[in-house]
Structure formats: structure tokens, C-alpha cells
């Protein structure tokens, strides 16, 4: 089974300092870029996160503070990473909920205007959980009949994720070999920002999914309570959420002016 592609897709995996999208940093990133003609290229970078990697996290992925002390920072690598992924769709394992949001945060911190407007993503974990409900190691064994050596190595996990997706397409005829359709299948909810603080309602309008304004239309809240916008910008929300909220605010303002 080969992926039917109209544009490249980049499978990627991150090893990080933790699981807080707004605060934690990348320590390793691996990308496997697959082209429509079947060609592939891969690249792995170790990254100095500019913060301490907690011992309990080192115990999981084996990347110590000493190992990345002399590696480039994400900002130093950001242009090369962005160049590799900017023309591509994205694929990963738990990527919609973690890897893509964290990558977006790192890109925005590096002052690269990362956006997913013209990009779709395929989360292989969602396919797996909808079909079988197990872990990546179990998925690799189940679909590919292989043992995942070096689990929690970004490179090994990235390759395993790509192979699992190919096997899923072989196993489930109801899955269409089309990246846009796979993206739709793996999307859990219509989230406007990656973190899910702003989602779409049944009418396709942006609404808040949290707090005192949960379920209310974003533009109405911003109009009736202008201070809420400032509170979010100054609070500990992901940068991408703040970017999306600013875009909504400016869009409504431009519509009024027009």
C-alpha cells in the first residue's frame, strides 16, 4: 500500500521536556517527509530546550541535559524545520493533541508565522484508538507484526507511525487513501486553535469551550466584555490560541469598518 498524495506529508515526532504545551520545550524532533512520487527524506535534530529536563522525563526518552547542552536552540533550527514542512500536510501519533500544538508554540516563539489554514493533519493514534484502542508499541506489533525497538526515540517512533498508517490502510478498506479524508477521520472535534479553547458550533461560528463564557460566541464576548481579550493575552494560554483570538477580533473589526 502506497499513500495517495497530492502534496507531500511530513510525519514527525517530538521528544520534549514535559507535556505542558504552553510551557514545555522540544529536545528532539524527527521528520519523515513523503512525496507524492513515493520518495522520502528524513531528518532528526537534537535541540537545546533552554530549560532543565526533569529526571522523570529523562528516564522516559533518555535525552539528558548534558546531551543537549551544546545543541542548537529551536530558534536556531526553526527556519530549516519550517522549510522542510511548510509545503506539506502533517502526520503523527497523538499529533493533533500534542505534537502539532507544541510545534506551533515553538515556531511562534521563534517568530515564524506558523499556520495550519492550508494544511491538514492525520493523527494515526486516532485511527488506532477508533479501530483497536491500544498504544504505539501495541499498534506496531498489531499492524506490522514487529517489535518497536528504541520506543520513545523520536526517529524510531516516527518511522513506526508511518508504517502503522500504511498497514491501517491495508487492513481497513473503509479508510480512504486520501490525506484530506484521513484528516477528517482523525479530527476529534472542530477546534479552531490547536489546544481546543476555541471551537466551532453547529453553525460554524467560533465559540469558547472553557470558563465562564463556555458555549458563547467569541465575537459576542469580545464585543460585550473587551477586557476578556486582554485577560487571555496576559494569561498562561498557548501562543497559537492568542494568535487565533487576535485574528477573530481583527476580522470582526475589519467587517465593521467595511
Tab-separated table of C-alpha atoms in Angstrom:
chain	number	residue	atom	x	y	z
A	1	UNK	CA	0.000	0.000	0.000
A	2	UNK	CA	1.285	3.428	-1.003
A	3	UNK	CA	-0.185	6.695	0.240
A	4	UNK	CA	-2.088	8.567	-2.457
A	5	UNK	CA	-0.720	12.063	-2.152
A	6	UNK	CA	-1.381	15.291	-3.999
A	7	UNK	CA	1.266	17.108	-1.918
A	8	UNK	CA	3.992	15.936	0.484
A	9	UNK	CA	3.156	14.831	4.006
A	10	UNK	CA	5.586	15.142	6.918
A	11	UNK	CA	5.321	12.542	9.651
A	12	UNK	CA	7.011	13.880	12.736
A	13	UNK	CA	7.573	13.118	16.391
A	14	UNK	CA	8.775	15.238	19.296
A	15	UNK	CA	10.621	14.389	22.473
A	16	UNK	CA	10.115	17.186	24.988
A	17	UNK	CA	10.776	18.474	28.496
A	18	UNK	CA	7.195	17.635	29.506
A	19	UNK	CA	3.571	17.695	28.397
A	20	UNK	CA	2.536	21.316	29.008
A	21	UNK	CA	2.025	22.780	25.528
A	22	UNK	CA	2.365	26.374	26.724
A	23	UNK	CA	5.479	25.893	28.872
A	24	UNK	CA	7.480	22.843	27.784
A	25	UNK	CA	10.075	22.717	25.014
A	26	UNK	CA	11.299	20.347	22.311
A	27	UNK	CA	14.525	18.385	22.916
A	28	UNK	CA	14.377	16.245	19.771
A	29	UNK	CA	12.400	16.382	16.545
A	30	UNK	CA	12.374	13.820	13.746
A	31	UNK	CA	10.656	14.384	10.410
A	32	UNK	CA	9.957	11.861	7.671
A	33	UNK	CA	8.809	13.649	4.511
A	34	UNK	CA	6.963	11.514	1.964
A	35	UNK	CA	6.456	12.909	-1.540
A	36	UNK	CA	3.621	12.110	-3.981
A	37	UNK	CA	6.062	10.143	-6.163
A	38	UNK	CA	6.965	7.906	-3.210
A	39	UNK	CA	10.353	9.475	-2.497
A	40	UNK	CA	11.218	10.051	1.148
A	41	UNK	CA	13.641	12.187	3.087
A	42	UNK	CA	14.202	12.231	6.831
A	43	UNK	CA	15.955	14.458	9.312
A	44	UNK	CA	16.426	14.356	13.086
A	45	UNK	CA	17.588	17.238	15.266
A	46	UNK	CA	18.577	17.336	18.910
A	47	UNK	CA	17.518	20.648	20.448
A	48	UNK	CA	18.742	22.646	23.416
A	49	UNK	CA	15.446	23.460	25.182
A	50	UNK	CA	16.960	26.314	27.204
A	51	UNK	CA	15.416	24.827	30.335
A	52	UNK	CA	16.064	21.847	32.605
A	53	UNK	CA	14.784	18.442	31.513
A	54	UNK	CA	13.242	16.841	34.631
A	55	UNK	CA	14.812	13.497	35.704
A	56	UNK	CA	11.485	11.662	35.337
A	57	UNK	CA	11.295	12.825	31.713
A	58	UNK	CA	14.925	11.868	31.007
A	59	UNK	CA	14.023	8.402	32.283
A	60	UNK	CA	11.404	8.113	29.530
A	61	UNK	CA	13.264	9.289	26.425
A	62	UNK	CA	16.890	9.099	27.612
A	63	UNK	CA	17.810	12.614	26.463
A	64	UNK	CA	19.738	14.248	29.285
A	65	UNK	CA	20.545	17.901	29.927
A	66	UNK	CA	24.212	17.136	29.166
A	67	UNK	CA	23.310	15.550	25.823
A	68	UNK	CA	21.609	18.703	24.512
A	69	UNK	CA	23.743	21.330	26.287
A	70	UNK	CA	25.775	22.115	23.152
A	71	UNK	CA	22.990	21.554	20.611
A	72	UNK	CA	21.322	24.468	18.767
A	73	UNK	CA	18.180	26.034	20.183
A	74	UNK	CA	14.846	25.636	18.429
A	75	UNK	CA	15.026	29.242	17.252
A	76	UNK	CA	18.355	28.487	15.570
A	77	UNK	CA	16.857	25.429	13.856
A	78	UNK	CA	13.406	26.862	13.179
A	79	UNK	CA	13.995	28.082	9.616
A	80	UNK	CA	15.359	24.699	8.488
A	81	UNK	CA	12.499	22.845	10.167
A	82	UNK	CA	9.890	25.193	8.722
A	83	UNK	CA	11.429	24.926	5.253
A	84	UNK	CA	11.003	21.143	5.420
A	85	UNK	CA	7.345	21.188	6.480
A	86	UNK	CA	5.865	24.385	5.042
A	87	UNK	CA	4.603	22.853	1.770
A	88	UNK	CA	3.308	19.677	3.419
A	89	UNK	CA	0.446	18.142	5.326
A	90	UNK	CA	1.335	16.705	8.729
A	91	UNK	CA	1.078	13.242	10.242
A	92	UNK	CA	1.925	11.879	13.653
A	93	UNK	CA	0.904	9.820	16.653
A	94	UNK	CA	-1.184	11.879	19.105
A	95	UNK	CA	-0.038	14.796	16.966
A	96	UNK	CA	-3.321	16.724	16.862
A	97	UNK	CA	-3.471	16.979	20.653
A	98	UNK	CA	0.216	17.356	21.476
A	99	UNK	CA	2.935	17.446	18.799
A	100	UNK	CA	1.330	19.985	16.455
A	101	UNK	CA	0.249	22.380	19.242
A	102	UNK	CA	3.720	22.261	20.809
A	103	UNK	CA	5.444	22.686	17.435
A	104	UNK	CA	3.222	25.705	16.763
A	105	UNK	CA	4.232	27.227	20.107
A	106	UNK	CA	7.922	26.765	19.356
A	107	UNK	CA	7.509	28.250	15.865
A	108	UNK	CA	5.689	31.304	17.187
A	109	UNK	CA	8.309	31.804	19.911
A	110	UNK	CA	10.904	31.702	17.115
A	111	UNK	CA	8.904	34.436	15.328
A	112	UNK	CA	7.859	32.182	12.450
A	113	UNK	CA	4.232	32.740	11.441
A	114	UNK	CA	3.218	29.077	11.637
A	115	UNK	CA	-0.346	28.453	10.484
A	116	UNK	CA	-2.448	25.392	9.595
A	117	UNK	CA	-5.020	27.154	7.390
A	118	UNK	CA	-3.933	25.379	4.197
A	119	UNK	CA	-2.654	22.226	5.879
A	120	UNK	CA	-4.455	19.088	7.015
A	121	UNK	CA	-3.204	16.625	9.597
A	122	UNK	CA	-3.586	12.882	10.069
A	123	UNK	CA	-3.373	11.561	13.619
A	124	UNK	CA	-2.512	7.863	13.367
A	125	UNK	CA	-3.291	7.390	17.070
A	126	UNK	CA	-6.903	8.404	16.477
A	127	UNK	CA	-7.294	5.812	13.717
A	128	UNK	CA	-5.762	3.240	16.030
A	129	UNK	CA	-7.939	4.171	19.000
A	130	UNK	CA	-11.104	4.240	16.919
A	131	UNK	CA	-10.274	0.834	15.484
A	132	UNK	CA	-8.342	-1.004	18.197
A	133	UNK	CA	-7.750	1.262	21.273
A	134	UNK	CA	-4.114	0.418	22.163
A	135	UNK	CA	-0.619	2.046	22.423
A	136	UNK	CA	2.005	2.788	19.718
A	137	UNK	CA	4.089	-0.268	20.639
A	138	UNK	CA	0.962	-2.442	20.510
A	139	UNK	CA	-0.108	-0.776	17.266
A	140	UNK	CA	3.245	-1.561	15.673
A	141	UNK	CA	3.026	-5.175	16.801
A	142	UNK	CA	-0.640	-5.494	15.824
A	143	UNK	CA	-0.455	-3.897	12.379
A	144	UNK	CA	3.132	-4.582	11.310
A	145	UNK	CA	3.932	-7.698	13.394
A	146	UNK	CA	7.150	-6.023	14.548
A	147	UNK	CA	8.502	-5.084	17.945
A	148	UNK	CA	9.200	-1.394	18.405
A	149	UNK	CA	12.871	-1.145	19.311
A	150	UNK	CA	14.007	2.154	20.857
A	151	UNK	CA	10.495	3.304	21.778
A	152	UNK	CA	10.500	6.987	22.788
A	153	UNK	CA	13.289	7.639	20.320
A	154	UNK	CA	11.795	10.282	18.023
A	155	UNK	CA	13.281	8.657	14.908
A	156	UNK	CA	12.029	5.152	15.751
A	157	UNK	CA	8.580	6.424	16.728
A	158	UNK	CA	8.290	8.489	13.525
A	159	UNK	CA	9.129	5.558	11.246
A	160	UNK	CA	6.811	3.251	13.207
A	161	UNK	CA	3.975	5.781	12.886
A	162	UNK	CA	4.399	5.929	9.098
A	163	UNK	CA	4.479	2.125	8.789
A	164	UNK	CA	1.406	1.771	11.026
A	165	UNK	CA	-0.604	4.130	8.803
A	166	UNK	CA	0.296	2.143	5.681
A	167	UNK	CA	-0.790	-1.076	7.424
A	168	UNK	CA	-4.011	0.557	8.637
A	169	UNK	CA	-4.863	1.431	5.027
A	170	UNK	CA	-4.223	-2.197	4.054
A	171	UNK	CA	-6.336	-3.546	6.927
A	172	UNK	CA	-9.373	-1.245	6.785
A	173	UNK	CA	-10.931	-0.924	3.325
A	174	UNK	CA	-13.357	1.671	4.723
A	175	UNK	CA	-10.410	4.051	5.224
A	176	UNK	CA	-9.962	6.104	2.071
A	177	UNK	CA	-6.354	6.513	0.896
A	178	UNK	CA	-6.676	10.275	0.790
A	179	UNK	CA	-4.934	12.628	3.210
A	180	UNK	CA	-7.872	15.042	3.473
A	181	UNK	CA	-10.286	12.167	4.239
A	182	UNK	CA	-7.863	10.664	6.754
A	183	UNK	CA	-7.546	14.073	8.386
A	184	UNK	CA	-11.329	14.321	8.680
A	185	UNK	CA	-11.465	10.805	10.156
A	186	UNK	CA	-8.817	11.619	12.778
A	187	UNK	CA	-10.231	15.004	13.794
A	188	UNK	CA	-11.861	14.664	17.193
A	189	UNK	CA	-13.669	17.999	17.176
A	190	UNK	CA	-13.807	21.181	15.173
A	191	UNK	CA	-11.120	23.062	17.037
A	192	UNK	CA	-10.111	26.486	15.741
A	193	UNK	CA	-6.951	26.666	17.836
A	194	UNK	CA	-4.869	23.539	18.416
A	195	UNK	CA	-5.497	23.405	22.163
A	196	UNK	CA	-9.284	23.353	21.807
A	197	UNK	CA	-10.066	26.529	23.774
A	198	UNK	CA	-11.912	27.882	20.718
A	199	UNK	CA	-14.131	25.502	18.721
A	200	UNK	CA	-16.838	25.734	16.086
A	201	UNK	CA	-20.521	25.356	16.936
A	202	UNK	CA	-23.112	23.686	14.706
A	203	UNK	CA	-23.441	26.876	12.662
A	204	UNK	CA	-19.683	27.049	12.094
A	205	UNK	CA	-19.256	30.032	14.442
A	206	UNK	CA	-16.301	30.285	16.828
A	207	UNK	CA	-17.270	29.693	20.472
A	208	UNK	CA	-15.313	29.371	23.723
A	209	UNK	CA	-15.070	25.830	25.096
A	210	UNK	CA	-13.984	26.734	28.642
A	211	UNK	CA	-14.574	29.007	31.594
A	212	UNK	CA	-17.403	31.396	32.331
A	213	UNK	CA	-18.082	32.012	28.630
A	214	UNK	CA	-18.158	28.343	27.646
A	215	UNK	CA	-20.519	27.867	24.691
A	216	UNK	CA	-20.738	31.594	23.935
A	217	UNK	CA	-19.788	33.077	20.576
A	218	UNK	CA	-16.278	34.545	20.669
A	219	UNK	CA	-17.128	37.733	18.770
A	220	UNK	CA	-20.060	38.462	21.123
A	221	UNK	CA	-17.900	38.010	24.222
A	222	UNK	CA	-15.144	40.230	22.815
A	223	UNK	CA	-17.687	42.910	21.965
A	224	UNK	CA	-19.568	42.807	25.274
A	225	UNK	CA	-16.563	42.257	27.549
A	226	UNK	CA	-13.464	43.813	25.912
A	227	UNK	CA	-11.333	43.101	28.976
A	228	UNK	CA	-11.660	39.348	28.421
A	229	UNK	CA	-9.436	39.607	25.338
A	230	UNK	CA	-6.708	41.331	27.341
A	231	UNK	CA	-7.026	38.798	30.137
A	232	UNK	CA	-6.431	35.886	27.737
A	233	UNK	CA	-3.470	37.639	26.102
A	234	UNK	CA	-1.829	38.145	29.503
A	235	UNK	CA	-2.743	34.737	30.948
A	236	UNK	CA	-0.950	31.411	30.514
A	237	UNK	CA	-2.672	30.339	27.291
A	238	UNK	CA	-0.811	28.875	24.274
A	239	UNK	CA	0.566	31.432	21.843
A	240	UNK	CA	-1.420	29.911	18.982
A	241	UNK	CA	-4.674	30.350	20.912
A	242	UNK	CA	-3.809	34.028	21.405
A	243	UNK	CA	-2.950	34.331	17.695
A	244	UNK	CA	-6.308	32.834	16.652
A	245	UNK	CA	-8.229	35.029	19.095
A	246	UNK	CA	-6.470	38.126	17.759
A	247	UNK	CA	-7.333	37.099	14.188
A	248	UNK	CA	-11.018	36.728	15.135
A	249	UNK	CA	-11.014	40.125	16.844
A	250	UNK	CA	-9.345	41.828	13.860
A	251	UNK	CA	-11.679	40.065	11.413
A	252	UNK	CA	-14.772	41.348	13.205
A	253	UNK	CA	-13.260	44.821	13.440
A	254	UNK	CA	-12.491	44.871	9.715
A	255	UNK	CA	-16.040	43.717	8.936
A	256	UNK	CA	-17.420	46.624	10.969
A	257	UNK	CA	-15.127	49.107	9.254
A	258	UNK	CA	-16.068	47.682	5.872
